[in-house]
Coordinates of C-alpha atoms in Angstrom, one line a residue:
X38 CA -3.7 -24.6 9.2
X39 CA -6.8 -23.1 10.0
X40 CA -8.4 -20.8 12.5
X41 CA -11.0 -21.5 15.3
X42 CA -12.5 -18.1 16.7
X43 CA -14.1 -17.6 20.1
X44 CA -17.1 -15.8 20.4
X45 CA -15.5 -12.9 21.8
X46 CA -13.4 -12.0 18.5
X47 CA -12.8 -8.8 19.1
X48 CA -13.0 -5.5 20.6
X49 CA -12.1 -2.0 19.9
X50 CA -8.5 -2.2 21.3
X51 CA -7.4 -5.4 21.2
X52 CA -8.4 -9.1 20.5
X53 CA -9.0 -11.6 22.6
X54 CA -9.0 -15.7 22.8
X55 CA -7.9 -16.7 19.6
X56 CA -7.2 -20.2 19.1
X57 CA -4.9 -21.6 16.1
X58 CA -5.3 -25.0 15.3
X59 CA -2.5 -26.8 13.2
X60 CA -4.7 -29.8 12.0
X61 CA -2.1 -31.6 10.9
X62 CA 0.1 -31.4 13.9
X63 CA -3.0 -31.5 15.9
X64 CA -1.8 -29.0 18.0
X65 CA -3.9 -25.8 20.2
X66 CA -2.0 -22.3 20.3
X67 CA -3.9 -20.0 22.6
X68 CA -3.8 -16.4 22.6
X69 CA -5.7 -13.7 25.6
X70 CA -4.7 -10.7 24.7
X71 CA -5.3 -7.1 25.0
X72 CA -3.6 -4.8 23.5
X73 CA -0.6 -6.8 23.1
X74 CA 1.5 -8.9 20.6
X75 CA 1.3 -12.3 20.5
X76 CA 4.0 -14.2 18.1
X77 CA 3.7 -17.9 17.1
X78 CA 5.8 -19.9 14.7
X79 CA 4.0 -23.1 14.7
X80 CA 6.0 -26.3 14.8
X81 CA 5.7 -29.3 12.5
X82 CA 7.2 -31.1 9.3
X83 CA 4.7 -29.1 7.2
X84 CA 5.7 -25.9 5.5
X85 CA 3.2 -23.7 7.3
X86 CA 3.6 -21.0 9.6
X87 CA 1.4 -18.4 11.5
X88 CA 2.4 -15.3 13.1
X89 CA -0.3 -12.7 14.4
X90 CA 0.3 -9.1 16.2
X91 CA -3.1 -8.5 17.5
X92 CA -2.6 -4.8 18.5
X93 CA -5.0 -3.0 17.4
X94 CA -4.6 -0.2 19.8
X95 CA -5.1 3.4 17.6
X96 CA -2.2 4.6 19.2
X97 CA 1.0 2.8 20.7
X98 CA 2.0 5.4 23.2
X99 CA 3.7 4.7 26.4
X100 CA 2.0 5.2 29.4
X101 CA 4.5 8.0 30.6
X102 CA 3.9 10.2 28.0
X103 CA 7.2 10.4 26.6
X104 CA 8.0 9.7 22.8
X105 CA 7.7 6.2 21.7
X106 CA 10.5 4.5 20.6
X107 CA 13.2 7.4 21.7
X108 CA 15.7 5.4 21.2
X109 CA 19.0 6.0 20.0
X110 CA 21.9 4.0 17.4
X111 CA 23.3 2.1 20.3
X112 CA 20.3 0.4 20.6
X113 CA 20.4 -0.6 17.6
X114 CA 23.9 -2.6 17.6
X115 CA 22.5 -5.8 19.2
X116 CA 21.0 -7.6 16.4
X117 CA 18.3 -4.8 15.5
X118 CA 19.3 -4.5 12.0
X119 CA 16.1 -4.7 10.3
X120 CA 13.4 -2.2 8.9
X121 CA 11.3 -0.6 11.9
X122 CA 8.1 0.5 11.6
X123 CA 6.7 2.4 14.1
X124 CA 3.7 4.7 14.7
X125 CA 2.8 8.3 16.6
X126 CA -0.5 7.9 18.4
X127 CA -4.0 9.1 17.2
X128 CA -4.7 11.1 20.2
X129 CA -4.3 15.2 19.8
X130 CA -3.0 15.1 23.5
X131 CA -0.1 13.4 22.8
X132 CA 2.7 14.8 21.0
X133 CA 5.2 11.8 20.4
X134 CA 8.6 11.8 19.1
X135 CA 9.4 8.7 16.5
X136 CA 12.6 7.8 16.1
X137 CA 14.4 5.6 13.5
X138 CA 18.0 4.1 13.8
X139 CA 20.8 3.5 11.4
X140 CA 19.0 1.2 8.8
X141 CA 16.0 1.6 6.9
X142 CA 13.0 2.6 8.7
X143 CA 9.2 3.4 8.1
X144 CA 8.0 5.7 10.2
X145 CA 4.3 7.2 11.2
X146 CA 2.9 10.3 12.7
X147 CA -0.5 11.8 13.5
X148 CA -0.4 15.0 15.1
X149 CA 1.8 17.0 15.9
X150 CA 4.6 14.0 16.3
X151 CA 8.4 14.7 15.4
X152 CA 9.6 12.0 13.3
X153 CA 13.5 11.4 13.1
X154 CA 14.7 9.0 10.1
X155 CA 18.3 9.6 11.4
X156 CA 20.5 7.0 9.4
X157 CA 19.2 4.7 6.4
X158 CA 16.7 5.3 3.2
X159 CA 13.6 5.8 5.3
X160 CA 10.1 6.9 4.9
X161 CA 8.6 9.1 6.8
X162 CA 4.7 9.5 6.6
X163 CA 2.7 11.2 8.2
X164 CA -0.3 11.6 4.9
X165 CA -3.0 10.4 6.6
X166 CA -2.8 12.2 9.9
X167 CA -4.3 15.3 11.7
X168 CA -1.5 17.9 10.4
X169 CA 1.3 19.9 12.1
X170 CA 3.9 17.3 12.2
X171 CA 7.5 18.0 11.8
X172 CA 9.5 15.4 9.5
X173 CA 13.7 15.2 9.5
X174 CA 14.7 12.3 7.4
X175 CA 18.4 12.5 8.3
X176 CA 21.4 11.2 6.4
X177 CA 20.7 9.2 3.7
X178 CA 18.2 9.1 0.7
X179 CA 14.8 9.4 2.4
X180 CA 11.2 9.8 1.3
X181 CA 9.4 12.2 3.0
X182 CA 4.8 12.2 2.6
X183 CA 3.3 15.2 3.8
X184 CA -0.4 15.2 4.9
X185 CA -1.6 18.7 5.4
X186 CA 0.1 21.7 7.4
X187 CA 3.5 19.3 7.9
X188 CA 6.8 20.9 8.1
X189 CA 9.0 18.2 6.7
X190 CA 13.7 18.4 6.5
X191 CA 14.9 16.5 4.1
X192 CA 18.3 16.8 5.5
X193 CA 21.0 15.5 4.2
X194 CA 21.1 13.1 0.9
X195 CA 19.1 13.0 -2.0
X196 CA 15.5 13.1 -1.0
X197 CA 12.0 13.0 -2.5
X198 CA 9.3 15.0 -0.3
X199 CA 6.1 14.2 -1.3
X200 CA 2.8 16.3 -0.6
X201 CA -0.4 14.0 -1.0
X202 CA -3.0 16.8 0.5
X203 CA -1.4 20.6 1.1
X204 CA -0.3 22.7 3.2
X205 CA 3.2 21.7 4.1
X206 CA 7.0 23.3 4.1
X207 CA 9.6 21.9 3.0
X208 CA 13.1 22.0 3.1
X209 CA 15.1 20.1 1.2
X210 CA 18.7 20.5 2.9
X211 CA 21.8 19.1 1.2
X212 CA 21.6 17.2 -2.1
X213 CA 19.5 17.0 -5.0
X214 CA 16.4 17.1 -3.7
X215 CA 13.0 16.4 -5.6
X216 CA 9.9 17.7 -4.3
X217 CA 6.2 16.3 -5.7
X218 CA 4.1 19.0 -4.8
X219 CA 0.7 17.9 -6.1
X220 CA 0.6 13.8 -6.6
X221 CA -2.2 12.3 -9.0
X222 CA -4.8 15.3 -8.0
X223 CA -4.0 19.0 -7.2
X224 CA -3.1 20.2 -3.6
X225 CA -5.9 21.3 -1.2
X226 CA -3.6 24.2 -0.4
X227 CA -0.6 25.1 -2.2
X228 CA 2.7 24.0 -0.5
X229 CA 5.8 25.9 0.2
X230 CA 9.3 25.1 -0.2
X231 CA 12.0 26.8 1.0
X232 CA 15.1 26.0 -0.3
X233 CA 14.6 24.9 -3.8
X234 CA 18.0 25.2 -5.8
X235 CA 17.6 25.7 -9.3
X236 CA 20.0 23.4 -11.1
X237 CA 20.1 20.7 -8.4
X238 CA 16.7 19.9 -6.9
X239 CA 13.3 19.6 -9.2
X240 CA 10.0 20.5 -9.0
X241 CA 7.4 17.4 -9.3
X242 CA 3.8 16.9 -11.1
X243 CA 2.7 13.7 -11.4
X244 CA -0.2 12.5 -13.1
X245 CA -2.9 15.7 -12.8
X246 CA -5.4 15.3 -14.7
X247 CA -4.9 18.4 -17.3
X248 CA -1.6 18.9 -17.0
X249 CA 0.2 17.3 -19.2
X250 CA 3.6 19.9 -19.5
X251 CA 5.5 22.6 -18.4
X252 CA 3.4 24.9 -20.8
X253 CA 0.6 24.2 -18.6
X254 CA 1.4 25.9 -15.6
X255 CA 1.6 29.5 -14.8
X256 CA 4.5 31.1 -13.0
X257 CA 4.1 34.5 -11.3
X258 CA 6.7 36.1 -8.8
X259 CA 4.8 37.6 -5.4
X260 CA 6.9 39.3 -3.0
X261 CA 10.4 37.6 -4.0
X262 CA 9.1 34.4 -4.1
X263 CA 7.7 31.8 -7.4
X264 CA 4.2 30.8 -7.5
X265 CA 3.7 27.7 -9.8
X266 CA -0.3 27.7 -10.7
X267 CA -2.4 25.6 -12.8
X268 CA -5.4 27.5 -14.1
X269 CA -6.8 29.9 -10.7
X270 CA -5.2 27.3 -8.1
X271 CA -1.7 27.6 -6.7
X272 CA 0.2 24.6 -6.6
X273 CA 3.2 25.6 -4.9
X274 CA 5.3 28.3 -4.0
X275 CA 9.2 28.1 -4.3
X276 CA 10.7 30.8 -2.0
X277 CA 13.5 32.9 -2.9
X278 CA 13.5 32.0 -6.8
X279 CA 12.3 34.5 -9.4
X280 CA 11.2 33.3 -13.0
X281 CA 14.4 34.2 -14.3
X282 CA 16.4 31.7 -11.9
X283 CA 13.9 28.7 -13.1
X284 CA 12.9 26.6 -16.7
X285 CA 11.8 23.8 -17.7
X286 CA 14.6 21.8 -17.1
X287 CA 13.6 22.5 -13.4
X288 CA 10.2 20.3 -13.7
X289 CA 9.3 16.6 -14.0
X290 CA 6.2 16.6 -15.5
X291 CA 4.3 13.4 -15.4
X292 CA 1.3 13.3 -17.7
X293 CA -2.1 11.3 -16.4
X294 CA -1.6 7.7 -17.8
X295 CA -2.7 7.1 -21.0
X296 CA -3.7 3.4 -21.6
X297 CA -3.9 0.8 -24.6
X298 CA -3.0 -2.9 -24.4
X299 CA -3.9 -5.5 -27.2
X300 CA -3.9 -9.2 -26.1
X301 CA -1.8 -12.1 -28.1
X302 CA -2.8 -15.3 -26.4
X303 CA -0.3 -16.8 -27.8
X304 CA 1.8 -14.8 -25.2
X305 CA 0.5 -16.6 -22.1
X306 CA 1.1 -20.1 -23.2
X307 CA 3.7 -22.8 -23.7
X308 CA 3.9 -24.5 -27.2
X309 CA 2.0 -26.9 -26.2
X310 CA -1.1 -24.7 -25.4
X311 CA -0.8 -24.7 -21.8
X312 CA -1.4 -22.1 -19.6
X313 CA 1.6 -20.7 -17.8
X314 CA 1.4 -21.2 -14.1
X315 CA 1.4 -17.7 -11.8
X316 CA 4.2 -18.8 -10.1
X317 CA 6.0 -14.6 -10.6
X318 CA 8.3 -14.5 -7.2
X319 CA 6.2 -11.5 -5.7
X320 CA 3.1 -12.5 -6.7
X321 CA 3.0 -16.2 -6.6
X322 CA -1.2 -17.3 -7.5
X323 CA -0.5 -20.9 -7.1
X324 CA -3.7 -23.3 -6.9
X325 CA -4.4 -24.4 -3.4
X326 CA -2.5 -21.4 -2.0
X327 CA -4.3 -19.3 1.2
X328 CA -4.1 -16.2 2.9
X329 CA -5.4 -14.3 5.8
X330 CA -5.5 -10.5 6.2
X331 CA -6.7 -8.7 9.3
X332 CA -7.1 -4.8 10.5
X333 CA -8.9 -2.5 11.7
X334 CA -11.0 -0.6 8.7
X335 CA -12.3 3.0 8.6
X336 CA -15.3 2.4 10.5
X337 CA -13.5 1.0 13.2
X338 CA -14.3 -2.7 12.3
X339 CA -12.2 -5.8 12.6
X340 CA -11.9 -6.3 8.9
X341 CA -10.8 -10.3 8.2
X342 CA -9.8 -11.4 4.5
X343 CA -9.8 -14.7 3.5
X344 CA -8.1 -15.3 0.0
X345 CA -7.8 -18.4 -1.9
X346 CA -6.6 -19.4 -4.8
X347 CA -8.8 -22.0 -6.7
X348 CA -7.7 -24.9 -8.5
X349 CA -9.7 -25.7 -11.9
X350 CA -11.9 -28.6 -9.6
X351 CA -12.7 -25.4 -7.0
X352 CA -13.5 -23.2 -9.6
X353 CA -15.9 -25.6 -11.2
X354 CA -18.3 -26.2 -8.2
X355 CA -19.0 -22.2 -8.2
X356 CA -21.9 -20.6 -10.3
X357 CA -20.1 -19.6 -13.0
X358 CA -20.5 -21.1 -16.4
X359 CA -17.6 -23.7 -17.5
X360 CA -14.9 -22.2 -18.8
X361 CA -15.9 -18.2 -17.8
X362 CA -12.0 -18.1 -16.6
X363 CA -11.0 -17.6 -20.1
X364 CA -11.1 -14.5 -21.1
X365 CA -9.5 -12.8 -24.5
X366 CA -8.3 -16.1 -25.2
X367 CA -6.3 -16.2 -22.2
X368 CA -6.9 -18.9 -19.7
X369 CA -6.6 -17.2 -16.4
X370 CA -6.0 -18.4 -13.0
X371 CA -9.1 -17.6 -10.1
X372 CA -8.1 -16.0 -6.5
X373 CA -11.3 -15.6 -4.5
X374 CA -11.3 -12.7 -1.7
X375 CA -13.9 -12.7 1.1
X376 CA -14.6 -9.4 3.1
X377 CA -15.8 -10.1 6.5
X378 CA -16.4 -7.0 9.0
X379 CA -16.8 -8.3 12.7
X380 CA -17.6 -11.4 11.3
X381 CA -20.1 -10.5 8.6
X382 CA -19.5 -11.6 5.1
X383 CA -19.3 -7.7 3.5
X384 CA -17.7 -8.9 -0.3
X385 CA -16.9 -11.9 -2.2
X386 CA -14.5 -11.5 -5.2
X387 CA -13.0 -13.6 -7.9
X388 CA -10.5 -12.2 -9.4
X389 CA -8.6 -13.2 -12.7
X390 CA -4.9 -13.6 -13.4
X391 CA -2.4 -14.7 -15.5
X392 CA 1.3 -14.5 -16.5
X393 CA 3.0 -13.9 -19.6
X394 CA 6.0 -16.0 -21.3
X395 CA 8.4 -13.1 -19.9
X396 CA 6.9 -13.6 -16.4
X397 CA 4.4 -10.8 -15.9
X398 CA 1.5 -11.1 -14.4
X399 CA -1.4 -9.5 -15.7
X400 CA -4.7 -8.8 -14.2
X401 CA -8.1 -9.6 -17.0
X402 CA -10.6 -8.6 -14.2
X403 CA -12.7 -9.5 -11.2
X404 CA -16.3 -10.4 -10.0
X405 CA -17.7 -8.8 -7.3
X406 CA -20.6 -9.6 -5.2
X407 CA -20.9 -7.0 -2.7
X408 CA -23.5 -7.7 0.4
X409 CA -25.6 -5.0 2.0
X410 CA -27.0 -4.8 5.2
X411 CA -29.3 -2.2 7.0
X412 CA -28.5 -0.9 10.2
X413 CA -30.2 -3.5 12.4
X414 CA -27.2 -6.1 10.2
X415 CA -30.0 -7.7 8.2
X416 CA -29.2 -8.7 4.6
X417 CA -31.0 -6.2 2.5
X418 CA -29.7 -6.8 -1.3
X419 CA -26.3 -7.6 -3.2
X420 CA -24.8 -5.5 -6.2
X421 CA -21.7 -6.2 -8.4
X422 CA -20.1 -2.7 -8.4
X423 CA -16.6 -2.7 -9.5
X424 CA -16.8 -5.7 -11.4
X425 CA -15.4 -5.8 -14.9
X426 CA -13.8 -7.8 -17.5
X427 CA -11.3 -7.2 -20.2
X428 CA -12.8 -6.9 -23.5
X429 CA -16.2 -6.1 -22.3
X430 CA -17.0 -2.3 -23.2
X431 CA -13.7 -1.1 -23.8
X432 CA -11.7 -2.5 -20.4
X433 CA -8.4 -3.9 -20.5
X434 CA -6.2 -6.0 -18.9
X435 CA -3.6 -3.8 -16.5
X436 CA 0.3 -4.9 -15.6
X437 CA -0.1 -6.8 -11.6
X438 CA 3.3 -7.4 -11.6
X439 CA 6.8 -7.2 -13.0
X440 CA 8.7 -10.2 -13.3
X441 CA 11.7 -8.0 -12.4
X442 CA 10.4 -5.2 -10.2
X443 CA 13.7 -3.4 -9.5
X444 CA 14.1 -2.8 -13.6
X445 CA 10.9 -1.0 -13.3
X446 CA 11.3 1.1 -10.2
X447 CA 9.8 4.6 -10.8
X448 CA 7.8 3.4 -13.4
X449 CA 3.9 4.1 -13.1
X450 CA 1.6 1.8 -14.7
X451 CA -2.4 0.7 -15.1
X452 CA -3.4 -2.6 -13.0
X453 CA -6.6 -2.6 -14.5
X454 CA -8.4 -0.5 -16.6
X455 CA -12.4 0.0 -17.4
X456 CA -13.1 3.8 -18.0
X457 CA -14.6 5.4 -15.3
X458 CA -15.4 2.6 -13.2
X459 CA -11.7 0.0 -12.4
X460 CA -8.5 2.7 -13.4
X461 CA -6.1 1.1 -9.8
X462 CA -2.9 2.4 -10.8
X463 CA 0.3 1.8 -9.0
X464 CA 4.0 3.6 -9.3
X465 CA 6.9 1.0 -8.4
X466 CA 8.5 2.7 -5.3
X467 CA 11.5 0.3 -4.3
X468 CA 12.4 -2.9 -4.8
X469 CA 15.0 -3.1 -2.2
X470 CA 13.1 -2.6 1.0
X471 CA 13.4 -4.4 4.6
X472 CA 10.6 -4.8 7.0
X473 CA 9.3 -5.9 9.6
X474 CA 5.5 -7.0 9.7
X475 CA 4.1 -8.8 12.9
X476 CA 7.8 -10.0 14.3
X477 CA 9.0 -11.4 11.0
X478 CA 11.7 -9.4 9.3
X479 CA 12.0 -9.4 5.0
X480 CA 14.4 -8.0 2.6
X481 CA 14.1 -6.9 -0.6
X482 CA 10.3 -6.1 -0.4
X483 CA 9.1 -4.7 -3.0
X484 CA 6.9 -1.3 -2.5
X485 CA 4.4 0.0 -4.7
X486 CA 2.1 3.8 -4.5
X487 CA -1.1 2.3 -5.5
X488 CA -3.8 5.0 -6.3
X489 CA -6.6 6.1 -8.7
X490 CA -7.7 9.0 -10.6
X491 CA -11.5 8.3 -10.3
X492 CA -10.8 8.6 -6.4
X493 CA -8.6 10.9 -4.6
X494 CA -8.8 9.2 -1.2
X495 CA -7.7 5.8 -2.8
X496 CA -3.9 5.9 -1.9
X497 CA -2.1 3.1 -0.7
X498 CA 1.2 1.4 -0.2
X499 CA 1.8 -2.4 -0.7
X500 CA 4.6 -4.2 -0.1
X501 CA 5.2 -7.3 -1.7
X502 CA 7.9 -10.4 -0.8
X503 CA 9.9 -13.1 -2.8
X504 CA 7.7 -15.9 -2.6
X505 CA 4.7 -14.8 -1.0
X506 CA 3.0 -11.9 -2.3
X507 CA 1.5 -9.0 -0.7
X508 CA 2.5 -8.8 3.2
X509 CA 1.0 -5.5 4.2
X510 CA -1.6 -3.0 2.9
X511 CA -1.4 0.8 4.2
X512 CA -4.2 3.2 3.4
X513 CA -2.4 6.4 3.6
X514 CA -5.7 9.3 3.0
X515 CA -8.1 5.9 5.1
X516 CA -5.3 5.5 7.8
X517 CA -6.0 2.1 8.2
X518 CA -3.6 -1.2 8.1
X519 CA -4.1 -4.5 6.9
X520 CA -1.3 -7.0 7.6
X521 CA -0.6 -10.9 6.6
X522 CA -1.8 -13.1 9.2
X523 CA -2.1 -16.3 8.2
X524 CA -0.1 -18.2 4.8
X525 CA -1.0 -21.8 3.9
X526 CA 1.2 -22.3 0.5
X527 CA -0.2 -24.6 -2.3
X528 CA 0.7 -28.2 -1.3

């Protein structure tokens, strides 16, 4: 299946006259739409489907200004049983209310939104938005992400709350609680909980650079209340506990990653010498294999991704030397990513893969070809920044993918690593998720915290399902989406 564009692609809220064309079927789907979602499952012997939400509206309000989606559990008894995502709008003017249902739900706000998980394990996120939004996750075990000057309920169940920026209050509610109040890079203001029960809930560092144990923070009482510092910056102030009601056993204290992987080749091939295919169940690289991407980026652009994965015959008709795929020893397998922005070819990547006899699937590096343009859009030079290979000046290859996510679920790990320049990192979330991505409903996704230390604004979450790979991409500091659009498996 491929696509056939119009010339009118795509404006700011919405896109318009899109035409699919199934060449094998030899069948036209046509699409006009603004601001509206458009689902297709095309129809043919082939194993090939499309399916395309083009609503790229910053905002999903409803015209009446009342919440959106303020629904309640009975409407969720005919057939709704699925993970809902669902957004607050950008705009300051509107205050929406998001509402959840009885299963698991991912919900979004902006500013000033109320976000209600109500039943289910849900997230609530509200990271990347304008601040003052109030977050109740309800019954059930909920993640709650704070963005800056949030007020978020855990409620009832055992909860995490999660502070990415600062500023927030939180309230745990009824459980064990845990509350991460400074994630990969310390707070821009300290935040304040409320309820914090020594002996039940626990106090959260993970991965600061410099603080590497309970022996690294300072705790001072101020007017009743426990101020947990790291050198002259608060981190986070516990109200109503003294120093004598807290200790060490109240902390989980994640230390930055430290990093060391030594490569036996042996390890990613059969007896025989051959390379193991990338055939992991949530991150399938199989030769012949394509996907599409599409969202809006942070400049506002319509940002399509083209991916392929190149067979050894695809791979030799490209510039690089014969076998520059193997690398360390390892023969890896080549996924090429194209970057266009409104149409203009903005990266080109190859990237380099391959699994392990245990089913793994490591990541050995990636060549980039980035493409720069002045302002009138002419082509002023290209530059490989972020490129790197394992072996070459100290990098190493990082961990892509478990072959068993959920025995790895809180685990944090390196995806790539080349000091100072490639450290992605990525902290396995769940691997029992449903969702719901552009009218198609999954189980058991897999959801990963991707992040960096050598950039604070890099924080994301993937999801990942059996059999496909990567299905959605949220930039949580960015505030931008990027959802699967288009799947062509290897034939």
């Amino acid at each position: 299946m491929m696509f056939d564009w119009e010339d009118d692609v795509a404006e700011h809220h919405g896109v318009k006259g899109v035409k699919i064309h199934d060449a094998e079927e030899n069948n036209y789907m046509n699409f006009a739409s603004e601001g509206a979602c458009n689902n297709v499952q095309s129809q043919g012997d082939a194993d090939r489907w499309i399916t395309s939400y083009f609503h790229y509206d910053h905002g999903y309000d409803d015209e009446d200004g009342e919440g959106v989606f303020d629904d309640d559990d009975d409407n969720d008894k005919d057939g709704h049983k699925h993970h809902k995502n669902r957004k607050g709008g950008h705009d300051k003017e509107d205050h929406d209310d998001v509402r959840g249902g009885r299963y698991d739900d991912t919900l979004q706000g902006n500013y000033q939104d109320e976000l209600y998980g109500k039943r289910g394990n849900d997230i609530l996120n509200t990271s990347a938005g304008e601040g003052e939004n109030t977050l109740h996750g309800g019954k059930g075990d909920d993640t709650l992400i704070g963005g800056i000057n949030d007020e978020l309920h855990g409620d009832k169940g055992d909860d995490l709350l999660l502070f990415l920026r600062g500023g927030n209050i939180a309230e745990g509610g009824e459980g064990e609680d845990m509350f991460q109040v400074a994630t990969y890079r310390l707070p821009d203001e300290a935040n304040t909980v409320t309820d914090f029960k020594p002996g039940e809930d626990l106090v959260v560092i993970k991965e600061v650079r410099g603080i590497n144990s309970f022996d690294d923070l300072t705790l001072t009482e101020e007017n009743g209340n426990l101020i947990i510092s790291y050198e002259d910056q608060t981190i986070a102030v516990l109200e109503n506990v003294t120093a004598e009601d807290i200790s060490e056993d109240n902390f989980v204290i994640t230390p930055e990653t430290t990093y060391n992987f030594e490569v036996d080749p042996n390890d990613f091939q059969d007896e025989d010498g051959n390379a193991y295919a990338v055939d992991n169940s949530y991150f399938p690289r199989l030769p012949g294999s394509h996907y599409v991407y599409e969202g809006l980026n942070e400049d506002d652009k319509l940002e399509h991704i083209e991916i392929d994965i190149l067979t050894d015959e695809a791979f030799a008709e490209t510039d690089f030397p014969q076998g520059w795929n193997e690398i360390l020893g390892v023969k890896t397998t080549v996924m090429r990513d194209r970057v266009y922005e409104d149409g203009v070819l903005v990266e080109d990547t190859f990237d380099y893969f391959a699994q392990d006899k245990d089913g793994n699937v490591w990541y050995f590096g990636e060549d980039v070809i980035n493409y720069n343009y002045d302002e009138e859009g002419n082509l002023i030079d290209t530059d490989s920044d972020g490129s790197w290979r394992a072996g070459e000046d100290g990098a190493m290859p990082g961990m892509y993918m478990f072959a068993n996510p959920s025995d790895h679920v809180g685990e944090a790990y390196y995806q790539e690593f080349y000091a100072g320049e490639a450290e992605d990192a990525a902290q396995l979330v769940a691997a029992d998720q449903m969702l719901e991505v552009l009218g198609i409903e999954y189980e058991n996704v897999v959801l990963t915290l991707d992040y960096t230390p050598i950039d604070s604004e890099s924080v994301e979450f993937k999801y990942y399902v059996s059999g496909i790979g990567p299905v959605k991409i949220q930039h949580l500091i960015k505030d931008t989406e990027f959802n699967l659009v288009s799947y062509t498996p290897a034939s």
